[in-house]
Tab-separated table of C-alpha atoms in Angstrom:
chain	number	residue	atom	x	y	z
A	1	MET	CA	-48.870	-11.837	43.250
A	2	ILE	CA	-47.146	-14.101	40.764
A	3	SER	CA	-47.819	-11.716	37.894
A	4	ARG	CA	-46.557	-8.718	39.883
A	5	ASN	CA	-43.236	-10.263	40.921
A	6	PHE	CA	-42.667	-11.711	37.486
A	7	TYR	CA	-43.545	-8.358	35.909
A	8	VAL	CA	-41.137	-6.479	38.204
A	9	GLN	CA	-38.313	-8.925	37.466
A	10	ILE	CA	-38.828	-8.654	33.701
A	11	THR	CA	-39.202	-4.864	33.856
A	12	LEU	CA	-35.952	-4.412	35.788
A	13	LYS	CA	-34.059	-6.709	33.439
A	14	VAL	CA	-35.405	-4.918	30.345
A	15	ILE	CA	-34.616	-1.470	31.817
A	16	LEU	CA	-31.101	-2.583	32.700
A	17	LEU	CA	-30.711	-4.083	29.234
A	18	SER	CA	-31.883	-0.831	27.631
A	19	LEU	CA	-29.529	1.307	29.748
A	20	THR	CA	-26.586	-0.895	28.847
A	21	ALA	CA	-27.466	-0.548	25.153
A	22	VAL	CA	-27.674	3.267	25.489
A	23	VAL	CA	-24.301	3.419	27.286
A	24	MET	CA	-22.726	1.194	24.644
A	25	ALA	CA	-24.049	3.417	21.857
A	26	PHE	CA	-22.891	6.590	23.620
A	27	LEU	CA	-19.373	5.212	24.140
A	28	PHE	CA	-19.227	4.002	20.563
A	29	PHE	CA	-20.065	7.457	19.161
A	30	LYS	CA	-17.523	9.026	21.552
A	31	GLU	CA	-14.972	6.610	20.056
A	32	VAL	CA	-14.247	5.047	23.439
A	33	TYR	CA	-14.031	1.667	21.833
A	34	PHE	CA	-12.634	-0.310	24.743
A	35	PHE	CA	-15.522	0.559	27.064
A	36	SER	CA	-17.918	0.264	24.153
A	37	ILE	CA	-16.811	-3.345	23.567
A	38	LEU	CA	-16.989	-3.985	27.291
A	39	SER	CA	-20.584	-2.643	27.299
A	40	LEU	CA	-21.401	-4.964	24.401
A	41	LEU	CA	-20.190	-7.958	26.412
A	42	VAL	CA	-22.275	-6.849	29.382
A	43	LEU	CA	-25.283	-6.406	27.053
A	44	SER	CA	-24.772	-9.910	25.634
A	45	PHE	CA	-24.550	-11.371	29.134
A	46	GLN	CA	-27.781	-9.601	30.184
A	47	THR	CA	-29.565	-10.847	27.054
A	48	VAL	CA	-28.545	-14.457	27.685
A	49	ALA	CA	-29.594	-14.138	31.342
A	50	LEU	CA	-33.033	-12.820	30.333
A	51	ILE	CA	-33.522	-15.645	27.836
A	52	LYS	CA	-32.544	-18.230	30.464
A	53	TYR	CA	-34.894	-16.611	32.943
A	54	LEU	CA	-37.824	-16.836	30.539
A	55	ASN	CA	-36.944	-20.339	29.320
A	56	HIS	CA	-36.775	-21.606	32.890
A	57	ASN	CA	-40.421	-20.675	33.469
A	58	ASN	CA	-41.523	-21.843	30.008
A	59	LYS	CA	-39.905	-25.262	30.466
A	60	LYS	CA	-41.430	-25.590	33.910
A	61	ILE	CA	-44.939	-24.789	32.660
A	62	ALA	CA	-44.511	-27.011	29.573
A	63	PHE	CA	-43.325	-29.872	31.774
A	64	PHE	CA	-46.315	-29.295	34.048
A	65	PHE	CA	-48.837	-29.560	31.201
A	66	ASP	CA	-47.092	-32.636	29.771
A	67	SER	CA	-47.465	-34.302	33.163
A	68	ILE	CA	-51.166	-33.386	33.284
A	69	LYS	CA	-51.630	-34.707	29.754
A	70	ASN	CA	-50.067	-38.038	30.770
A	71	GLU	CA	-52.194	-38.093	33.962
A	72	ASP	CA	-49.048	-37.930	36.110
A	73	PHE	CA	-50.040	-36.021	39.237
A	74	THR	CA	-46.917	-36.866	41.273
A	75	LEU	CA	-45.083	-33.778	40.000
A	76	ARG	CA	-44.138	-31.260	42.740
A	77	PHE	CA	-42.231	-27.979	42.353
A	78	PRO	CA	-40.073	-26.574	45.197
A	79	GLU	CA	-41.779	-23.735	47.032
A	80	HIS	CA	-38.852	-22.522	49.161
A	81	GLY	CA	-36.150	-21.522	46.665
A	82	ASP	CA	-34.102	-18.362	46.558
A	83	ILE	CA	-36.236	-16.530	44.001
A	84	LYS	CA	-39.544	-15.403	45.519
A	85	SER	CA	-41.432	-15.118	42.233
A	86	PHE	CA	-40.496	-18.710	41.356
A	87	ASN	CA	-41.657	-19.909	44.775
A	88	GLU	CA	-45.054	-18.318	44.308
A	89	LEU	CA	-45.345	-19.705	40.768
A	90	ASN	CA	-44.380	-23.181	41.998
A	91	HIS	CA	-46.942	-22.956	44.792
A	92	SER	CA	-49.693	-22.065	42.347
A	93	LEU	CA	-48.701	-24.850	39.940
A	94	ASN	CA	-48.720	-27.371	42.807
A	95	LYS	CA	-52.150	-26.104	43.895
A	96	LEU	CA	-53.497	-26.344	40.344
A	97	ASN	CA	-52.016	-29.849	40.038
A	98	ALA	CA	-53.849	-30.905	43.227
A	99	MET	CA	-57.154	-29.494	41.947
A	100	ILE	CA	-56.847	-31.254	38.575
A	101	GLN	CA	-55.873	-34.474	40.367
A	102	LYS	CA	-59.005	-34.238	42.550
A	103	VAL	CA	-61.255	-33.647	39.503
A	104	HIS	CA	-59.601	-36.579	37.730
A	105	ILE	CA	-60.113	-38.887	40.712
A	106	ASP	CA	-63.745	-37.760	41.079
A	107	ASN	CA	-64.375	-38.432	37.366
A	108	GLN	CA	-62.780	-41.863	37.632
A	109	SER	CA	-64.868	-42.685	40.700
A	110	GLN	CA	-68.039	-41.547	38.945
A	111	GLU	CA	-67.150	-43.506	35.810
A	112	HIS	CA	-66.450	-46.597	37.911
A	113	TYR	CA	-69.781	-46.080	39.703
A	114	TYR	CA	-71.730	-45.907	36.433
A	115	GLN	CA	-69.882	-48.915	35.031
A	116	GLU	CA	-70.794	-50.951	38.113
A	117	ILE	CA	-74.435	-49.959	37.673
A	118	LEU	CA	-74.338	-51.025	34.006
A	119	LYS	CA	-72.653	-54.304	34.966
A	120	GLN	CA	-75.428	-55.084	37.451
A	121	ALA	CA	-78.249	-54.016	35.104
A	122	GLU	CA	-80.701	-56.676	33.946
A	123	ILE	CA	-80.707	-55.091	30.497
A	124	GLY	CA	-77.875	-55.750	28.033
A	125	ILE	CA	-76.146	-52.547	26.912
A	126	LEU	CA	-73.703	-52.184	24.024
A	127	THR	CA	-72.150	-49.232	22.173
A	128	PHE	CA	-70.304	-49.306	18.866
A	129	ASN	CA	-69.019	-46.709	16.401
A	130	ASN	CA	-69.688	-46.355	12.666
A	131	LYS	CA	-66.835	-48.784	11.921
A	132	GLY	CA	-68.482	-51.484	14.007
A	133	HIS	CA	-65.955	-51.435	16.857
A	134	ILE	CA	-67.648	-52.226	20.169
A	135	LEU	CA	-66.575	-49.694	22.798
A	136	PHE	CA	-68.587	-51.068	25.703
A	137	ALA	CA	-70.574	-54.234	26.389
A	138	ASN	CA	-71.831	-55.090	29.855
A	139	PRO	CA	-71.821	-58.690	31.201
A	140	LYS	CA	-75.596	-59.037	30.721
A	141	ILE	CA	-75.394	-58.670	26.925
A	142	GLU	CA	-72.546	-61.189	26.757
A	143	LYS	CA	-74.693	-63.595	28.778
A	144	LEU	CA	-77.763	-63.033	26.583
A	145	LEU	CA	-75.784	-63.595	23.384
A	146	ASN	CA	-73.634	-66.322	24.966
A	147	TYR	CA	-70.475	-64.785	23.510
A	148	THR	CA	-67.453	-63.111	25.117
A	149	PRO	CA	-65.513	-60.916	24.655
A	150	LEU	CA	-67.365	-58.661	22.228
A	151	ASN	CA	-65.007	-56.404	20.280
A	152	HIS	CA	-66.737	-55.940	16.908
A	153	ILE	CA	-70.297	-56.405	15.690
A	154	LYS	CA	-69.022	-58.867	13.064
A	155	GLN	CA	-68.638	-61.321	15.934
A	156	LEU	CA	-72.441	-61.383	16.173
A	157	ALA	CA	-72.480	-63.329	12.893
A	158	LEU	CA	-70.977	-66.210	14.896
A	159	VAL	CA	-73.961	-66.017	17.231
A	160	ASP	CA	-76.604	-65.599	14.508
A	161	LYS	CA	-76.174	-64.171	11.011
A	162	LYS	CA	-79.609	-62.535	11.108
A	163	LEU	CA	-78.712	-60.860	14.408
A	164	PHE	CA	-75.577	-59.386	12.793
A	165	GLU	CA	-77.666	-58.094	9.861
A	166	LEU	CA	-80.115	-56.543	12.313
A	167	PHE	CA	-77.310	-54.720	14.175
A	168	ASN	CA	-75.679	-53.669	10.924
A	169	ASN	CA	-78.873	-52.133	9.526
A	170	ILE	CA	-80.731	-50.897	12.592
A	171	GLU	CA	-81.664	-47.219	12.515
A	172	PRO	CA	-81.525	-44.799	15.468
A	173	PHE	CA	-84.583	-44.912	17.761
A	174	GLU	CA	-85.770	-48.127	16.087
A	175	ARG	CA	-87.171	-51.046	18.096
A	176	LYS	CA	-86.981	-54.663	16.944
A	177	LEU	CA	-88.005	-58.068	18.257
A	178	PHE	CA	-85.638	-60.965	17.630
A	179	GLN	CA	-85.895	-64.633	18.539
A	180	LEU	CA	-82.479	-66.068	19.347
A	181	THR	CA	-81.950	-69.813	19.504
A	182	ASN	CA	-78.754	-71.371	20.833
A	183	GLU	CA	-77.729	-74.718	22.240
A	184	ARG	CA	-79.158	-73.795	25.620
A	185	GLU	CA	-82.543	-72.232	24.911
A	186	THR	CA	-84.705	-69.986	22.744
A	187	ILE	CA	-85.121	-66.441	23.997
A	188	GLN	CA	-87.183	-63.510	22.773
A	189	LEU	CA	-85.142	-60.297	22.641
A	190	ALA	CA	-86.419	-56.725	22.520
A	191	ILE	CA	-83.712	-54.631	20.834
A	192	LYS	CA	-83.811	-50.844	21.000
A	193	SER	CA	-81.422	-48.488	19.230
A	194	ASN	CA	-80.362	-44.977	20.191
A	195	GLU	CA	-77.726	-42.509	19.055
A	196	ILE	CA	-75.301	-40.612	21.299
A	197	VAL	CA	-72.385	-38.260	20.660
A	198	LEU	CA	-69.237	-38.777	22.749
A	199	ASN	CA	-66.120	-36.670	22.158
A	200	LYS	CA	-67.576	-35.535	18.804
A	201	GLU	CA	-67.955	-39.173	17.720
A	202	VAL	CA	-71.418	-40.546	16.874
A	203	LEU	CA	-72.039	-43.878	18.626
A	204	ASN	CA	-74.873	-46.411	18.416
A	205	LEU	CA	-76.275	-47.326	21.808
A	206	ILE	CA	-78.100	-50.667	21.799
A	207	SER	CA	-80.150	-52.024	24.687
A	208	ILE	CA	-81.298	-55.654	24.677
A	209	GLN	CA	-83.842	-57.202	27.022
A	210	ASP	CA	-85.033	-60.769	27.354
A	211	ILE	CA	-88.822	-60.438	27.302
A	212	HIS	CA	-89.525	-64.188	27.239
A	213	ASN	CA	-90.570	-64.271	30.896
A	214	GLU	CA	-92.684	-61.133	30.517
A	215	LEU	CA	-94.431	-62.640	27.484
A	216	ASP	CA	-95.067	-65.873	29.391
A	217	LYS	CA	-96.537	-63.927	32.285
A	218	LYS	CA	-98.772	-61.823	30.026
A	219	GLU	CA	-99.852	-64.940	28.133
A	220	THR	CA	-100.743	-66.661	31.407
A	221	ASP	CA	-102.639	-63.580	32.615
A	222	SER	CA	-104.535	-63.446	29.310
A	223	TRP	CA	-105.511	-67.098	29.578
A	224	ILE	CA	-106.678	-66.600	33.170
A	225	LYS	CA	-108.823	-63.614	32.134
A	226	LEU	CA	-110.218	-65.494	29.137
A	227	ILE	CA	-111.041	-68.602	31.199
A	228	ARG	CA	-112.697	-66.436	33.853
A	229	VAL	CA	-114.920	-64.752	31.251
A	230	LEU	CA	-115.699	-68.021	29.463
A	231	THR	CA	-116.615	-69.660	32.766
A	232	HIS	CA	-118.836	-66.737	33.703
A	233	GLU	CA	-120.689	-66.729	30.357
A	234	ILE	CA	-121.139	-70.498	30.222
A	235	MET	CA	-122.311	-70.692	33.842
A	236	ASN	CA	-124.822	-67.886	33.202
A	237	SER	CA	-126.349	-69.972	30.407
A	238	VAL	CA	-126.049	-73.461	31.886
A	239	THR	CA	-127.204	-72.730	35.463
A	240	PRO	CA	-130.816	-71.804	34.478
A	241	ILE	CA	-130.971	-74.813	32.137
A	242	THR	CA	-129.923	-77.141	34.967
A	243	SER	CA	-132.313	-75.554	37.467
A	244	ILE	CA	-135.322	-75.518	35.133
A	245	SER	CA	-134.600	-79.076	33.924
A	246	GLY	CA	-134.681	-80.246	37.545
A	247	SER	CA	-137.972	-78.467	38.153
A	248	ILE	CA	-139.570	-79.990	35.031
A	249	LEU	CA	-138.299	-83.436	36.027
A	250	ASN	CA	-140.003	-83.051	39.406
A	251	TYR	CA	-143.331	-82.473	37.596
A	252	TYR	CA	-143.257	-86.010	36.218
A	253	LYS	CA	-141.396	-87.953	38.886
A	254	ASP	CA	-141.640	-88.467	42.642
A	255	GLU	CA	-140.015	-90.756	45.193
A	256	ASN	CA	-141.991	-93.705	43.799
A	257	GLY	CA	-140.860	-93.134	40.212
A	258	ILE	CA	-142.434	-91.688	37.070
A	259	LEU	CA	-145.988	-90.357	37.509
A	260	SER	CA	-148.864	-91.860	35.567
A	261	ILE	CA	-150.621	-89.864	32.876
A	262	THR	CA	-153.631	-89.348	35.165
A	263	GLN	CA	-151.426	-87.535	37.712
A	264	ILE	CA	-150.324	-84.933	35.170
A	265	ASP	CA	-152.541	-81.846	35.122
A	266	GLU	CA	-152.770	-78.861	32.786
A	267	ASN	CA	-150.807	-76.599	35.176
A	268	LYS	CA	-147.778	-78.929	35.037
A	269	VAL	CA	-147.946	-79.012	31.242
A	270	ASN	CA	-148.088	-75.195	31.051
A	271	ASN	CA	-145.111	-74.889	33.434
A	272	THR	CA	-143.229	-77.459	31.381
A	273	VAL	CA	-143.784	-75.452	28.183
A	274	LYS	CA	-142.610	-72.248	29.864
A	275	GLY	CA	-139.552	-74.019	31.232
A	276	LEU	CA	-138.689	-75.491	27.824
A	277	GLU	CA	-138.972	-72.015	26.262
A	278	VAL	CA	-136.485	-70.673	28.784
A	279	ILE	CA	-134.179	-73.634	28.116
A	280	LYS	CA	-134.439	-72.952	24.381
A	281	THR	CA	-133.619	-69.261	24.890
A	282	GLN	CA	-130.618	-70.056	27.076
A	283	GLY	CA	-129.474	-72.665	24.579
A	284	ASN	CA	-129.701	-70.152	21.735
A	285	ASP	CA	-127.725	-67.638	23.800
A	286	LEU	CA	-125.071	-70.255	24.431
A	287	MET	CA	-124.968	-71.110	20.713
A	288	SER	CA	-124.573	-67.387	19.879
A	289	PHE	CA	-121.755	-67.163	22.367
A	290	VAL	CA	-119.981	-70.150	20.794
A	291	GLN	CA	-120.542	-68.659	17.327
A	292	SER	CA	-118.928	-65.410	18.523
A	293	TYR	CA	-115.959	-67.402	19.771
A	294	ARG	CA	-115.669	-69.115	16.387
A	295	SER	CA	-115.811	-65.777	14.547
A	296	PHE	CA	-113.076	-64.449	16.834
A	297	LEU	CA	-110.819	-67.385	15.942
A	298	ASN	CA	-111.553	-67.271	12.203
A	299	VAL	CA	-110.677	-63.725	11.167
A	300	PRO	CA	-109.632	-63.848	7.491
A	301	VAL	CA	-106.104	-62.879	6.466
A	302	PRO	CA	-106.194	-59.169	5.525
A	303	ASP	CA	-106.299	-58.420	1.794
A	304	LYS	CA	-104.357	-55.176	2.074
A	305	LYS	CA	-104.457	-52.377	-0.480
A	306	ILE	CA	-103.665	-48.658	-0.535
A	307	LEU	CA	-106.752	-46.867	0.836
A	308	LYS	CA	-107.611	-43.185	0.810
A	309	VAL	CA	-108.468	-42.398	4.439
A	310	GLU	CA	-110.788	-39.511	3.589
A	311	LYS	CA	-112.870	-41.721	1.282
A	312	LEU	CA	-112.938	-44.503	3.910
A	313	LEU	CA	-114.231	-42.149	6.610
A	314	GLU	CA	-116.953	-40.790	4.341
A	315	LYS	CA	-118.136	-44.369	3.962
A	316	ILE	CA	-118.099	-44.803	7.758
A	317	LYS	CA	-120.141	-41.614	8.127
A	318	VAL	CA	-122.827	-42.976	5.816
A	319	LEU	CA	-122.951	-46.279	7.727
A	320	ILE	CA	-123.224	-44.798	11.230
A	321	SER	CA	-125.743	-42.170	10.115
A	322	GLN	CA	-128.290	-45.014	10.084
A	323	GLU	CA	-127.705	-45.744	13.774
A	324	HIS	CA	-130.395	-44.928	16.328
A	325	LYS	CA	-130.066	-41.374	17.789
A	326	PHE	CA	-127.219	-40.436	15.439
A	327	ASP	CA	-129.064	-37.194	14.680
A	328	THR	CA	-128.777	-36.160	18.363
A	329	ILE	CA	-124.991	-35.896	18.326
A	330	THR	CA	-122.484	-33.580	16.620
A	331	PHE	CA	-120.252	-35.449	14.213
A	332	ASP	CA	-116.941	-34.087	12.890
A	333	LEU	CA	-114.150	-35.286	10.610
A	334	VAL	CA	-110.853	-33.717	11.720
A	335	LYS	CA	-107.955	-33.958	9.250
A	336	THR	CA	-104.472	-32.976	10.483
A	337	GLN	CA	-102.902	-34.372	7.308
A	338	GLU	CA	-104.207	-34.019	3.767
A	339	ASN	CA	-104.373	-36.936	1.302
A	340	LEU	CA	-103.637	-39.498	4.013
A	341	GLU	CA	-103.332	-43.131	2.917
A	342	ILE	CA	-103.135	-46.471	4.712
A	343	TYR	CA	-102.214	-49.971	3.578
A	344	ALA	CA	-105.062	-52.107	4.887
A	345	ASP	CA	-108.016	-54.419	4.218
A	346	GLU	CA	-110.960	-52.098	3.583
A	347	LYS	CA	-113.638	-54.516	4.829
A	348	LEU	CA	-111.854	-55.336	8.082
A	349	ILE	CA	-110.916	-51.731	8.903
A	350	THR	CA	-114.450	-50.618	8.064
A	351	GLN	CA	-115.703	-53.255	10.521
A	352	VAL	CA	-113.350	-51.941	13.237
A	353	LEU	CA	-114.252	-48.271	12.732
A	354	PHE	CA	-117.985	-48.989	12.497
A	355	ASN	CA	-117.843	-51.003	15.724
A	356	LEU	CA	-115.960	-48.227	17.559
A	357	CYS	CA	-118.328	-45.527	16.279
A	358	LYS	CA	-121.369	-47.614	17.183
A	359	ASN	CA	-120.043	-48.087	20.721
A	360	ALA	CA	-119.448	-44.330	20.999
A	361	ILE	CA	-122.965	-43.473	19.797
A	362	GLN	CA	-124.474	-45.895	22.316
A	363	ALA	CA	-122.349	-44.376	25.102
A	364	LEU	CA	-123.449	-40.833	24.163
A	365	HIS	CA	-127.208	-41.345	24.383
A	366	LYS	CA	-127.455	-39.637	27.822
A	367	THR	CA	-124.715	-37.051	27.236
A	368	LYS	CA	-125.582	-33.376	26.868
A	369	ASP	CA	-123.960	-31.714	23.831
A	370	ALA	CA	-122.811	-35.137	22.632
A	371	ARG	CA	-119.925	-35.026	20.194
A	372	LEU	CA	-118.243	-37.704	18.089
A	373	GLN	CA	-115.044	-37.047	16.138
A	374	LEU	CA	-112.984	-39.041	13.661
A	375	ILE	CA	-109.443	-37.624	13.741
A	376	THR	CA	-106.713	-38.553	11.258
A	377	GLY	CA	-103.031	-37.704	11.015
A	378	ILE	CA	-99.405	-38.826	11.222
A	379	SER	CA	-98.051	-40.189	14.503
A	380	GLU	CA	-94.681	-39.289	16.068
A	381	LYS	CA	-93.251	-42.519	14.653
A	382	GLY	CA	-94.256	-41.516	11.134
A	383	GLY	CA	-97.205	-43.886	10.691
A	384	SER	CA	-100.837	-43.007	9.971
A	385	TYR	CA	-103.525	-43.050	12.633
A	386	ILE	CA	-107.312	-42.805	12.885
A	387	THR	CA	-108.868	-41.869	16.230
A	388	VAL	CA	-112.502	-42.273	17.269
A	389	LYS	CA	-113.164	-39.737	20.041
A	390	ASP	CA	-116.290	-38.919	22.045
A	391	ASN	CA	-117.190	-36.890	25.138
A	392	GLY	CA	-119.339	-39.553	26.762
A	393	PRO	CA	-119.190	-41.027	30.289
A	394	GLY	CA	-115.932	-42.818	29.490
A	395	ILE	CA	-114.346	-45.968	30.844
A	396	GLN	CA	-113.539	-46.345	34.522
A	397	PRO	CA	-109.827	-46.919	35.325
A	398	GLU	CA	-110.488	-50.187	37.153
A	399	ILE	CA	-111.895	-51.852	34.011
A	400	MET	CA	-109.633	-50.215	31.414
A	401	ASN	CA	-107.244	-53.203	31.365
A	402	GLN	CA	-110.198	-55.590	30.827
A	403	ILE	CA	-111.888	-54.023	27.800
A	404	PHE	CA	-109.848	-55.934	25.188
A	405	VAL	CA	-110.308	-59.310	26.894
A	406	PRO	CA	-112.480	-61.554	24.665
A	407	PHE	CA	-116.123	-61.776	25.820
A	408	TYR	CA	-115.691	-59.199	28.567
A	409	THR	CA	-118.568	-56.701	28.408
A	410	THR	CA	-120.374	-54.193	30.594
A	411	LYS	CA	-123.462	-54.132	28.331
A	412	GLU	CA	-126.514	-56.196	29.166
A	413	ASP	CA	-126.918	-57.314	25.547
A	414	GLY	CA	-123.215	-57.237	24.608
A	415	THR	CA	-121.144	-60.209	23.476
A	416	GLY	CA	-117.777	-58.778	24.504
A	417	ILE	CA	-116.313	-59.688	21.136
A	418	GLY	CA	-116.192	-56.295	19.382
A	419	LEU	CA	-113.126	-54.678	20.946
A	420	SER	CA	-111.082	-57.864	21.201
A	421	LEU	CA	-111.861	-58.655	17.554
A	422	SER	CA	-110.921	-55.088	16.543
A	423	LYS	CA	-107.610	-55.381	18.370
A	424	GLN	CA	-106.888	-58.714	16.674
A	425	ILE	CA	-107.635	-57.193	13.258
A	426	MET	CA	-105.174	-54.353	13.937
A	427	LEU	CA	-102.501	-56.805	15.066
A	428	MET	CA	-102.996	-58.729	11.817
A	429	HIS	CA	-102.319	-55.417	10.036
A	430	GLU	CA	-99.059	-55.116	12.024
A	431	GLY	CA	-100.578	-52.096	13.716
A	432	SER	CA	-102.135	-51.448	17.106
A	433	LEU	CA	-105.354	-50.342	18.777
A	434	THR	CA	-105.065	-48.246	21.940
A	435	ALA	CA	-107.635	-46.778	24.312
A	436	TYR	CA	-107.584	-43.648	26.447
A	437	SER	CA	-110.331	-42.326	28.692
A	438	THR	CA	-110.955	-39.540	31.164
A	439	PRO	CA	-114.404	-40.297	32.629
A	440	ASN	CA	-117.066	-37.694	31.745
A	441	GLU	CA	-114.593	-35.747	29.600
A	442	GLU	CA	-113.318	-37.783	26.660
A	443	THR	CA	-112.750	-41.308	25.426
A	444	SER	CA	-110.682	-42.189	22.386
A	445	PHE	CA	-109.707	-45.339	20.512
A	446	SER	CA	-106.781	-44.949	18.117
A	447	LEU	CA	-105.845	-47.188	15.183
A	448	PHE	CA	-102.131	-46.942	14.401
A	449	PHE	CA	-100.799	-48.125	11.048
A	450	LYS	CA	-97.208	-48.538	9.871
């Protein structure tokens, strides 16, 4: 409707302007100069009127967009003037102004909502640009760093110079642990970096979490599990010793005291010998258990060198080929990356891989079409990995979180030291050992290296 009225107005003015020009030209060629000059004046007046007409709308629209740019939504145009086309244009501009105002208010409300969520979050959040200017920092991060207000990452040097260096050099998607000590306390921070693009500007998004309490809780849980296992193992060895010692003592003592030599028969002597043999066996088992504990606590510092993974796995294949029933399973080396190398202690990593393969072979002894695979490659984080995978009975979900606890075992003749020792060795290599299992389908243990 606006376009039609405006079009009609412009069309009429242009037609009238054209007719006046034609009349002026006709009178000029007829040498009627007076009326020709009069037509020229009328033509000039019509031209000025058309320009004013167009400028009126242009100024109105320009003023409207300037108001929107400055977020001034109080502007209102009259909708009941003399010119109908202007009234309709004003109505549409007012309607558009109301719609933009509503969108603006909704965006502000949403932004305020998200900011309130970030303010209440238990994780510190901070964003800064490539010049180091901090664009947003929620109250939690200011509390963690004990510094406010945060405007530039250089201020972090006042908190801790190493923390500033960490922020200044951290790469996108990198995760770091940092121990921060101030006059109040020492806290363990988990710092994670991300990269976002806002208004065509690349920003660093940093999240910081105090994991001190979580570490304390996990440490306490680990101690509880370890004490439970130690108690179980020690009681299993000591209880028979105590019971048998009491029985043997009763052979040579009654309510009146120690028996005389004439009261001791051959049957009591034989039972005493059998009891002492059991005590000796239990004592040896307890000594083996203590020796396992000592070996767990005395892992040597890794002597790391560059190792060719393919050569290392060939060595492992030779070692496990001597295991009982190895010839009943299918063994494969799967390489997803050629010429893979790791920086590790060959003896310790050989011990870990041999232990994992041995466990897999033992688990496969009742499995039809048993298969064992050693898989190598590059992880998503860019590090090397070696995976020991089998299709045996697997590990039940309820005991999965127990398998790395020292001395925990489901084997009758197991010490429970193998997996926990393997995990410790990987931690000493600044790597990790993870387990995954789907019962009766597949079980895998993966060694991840930096």
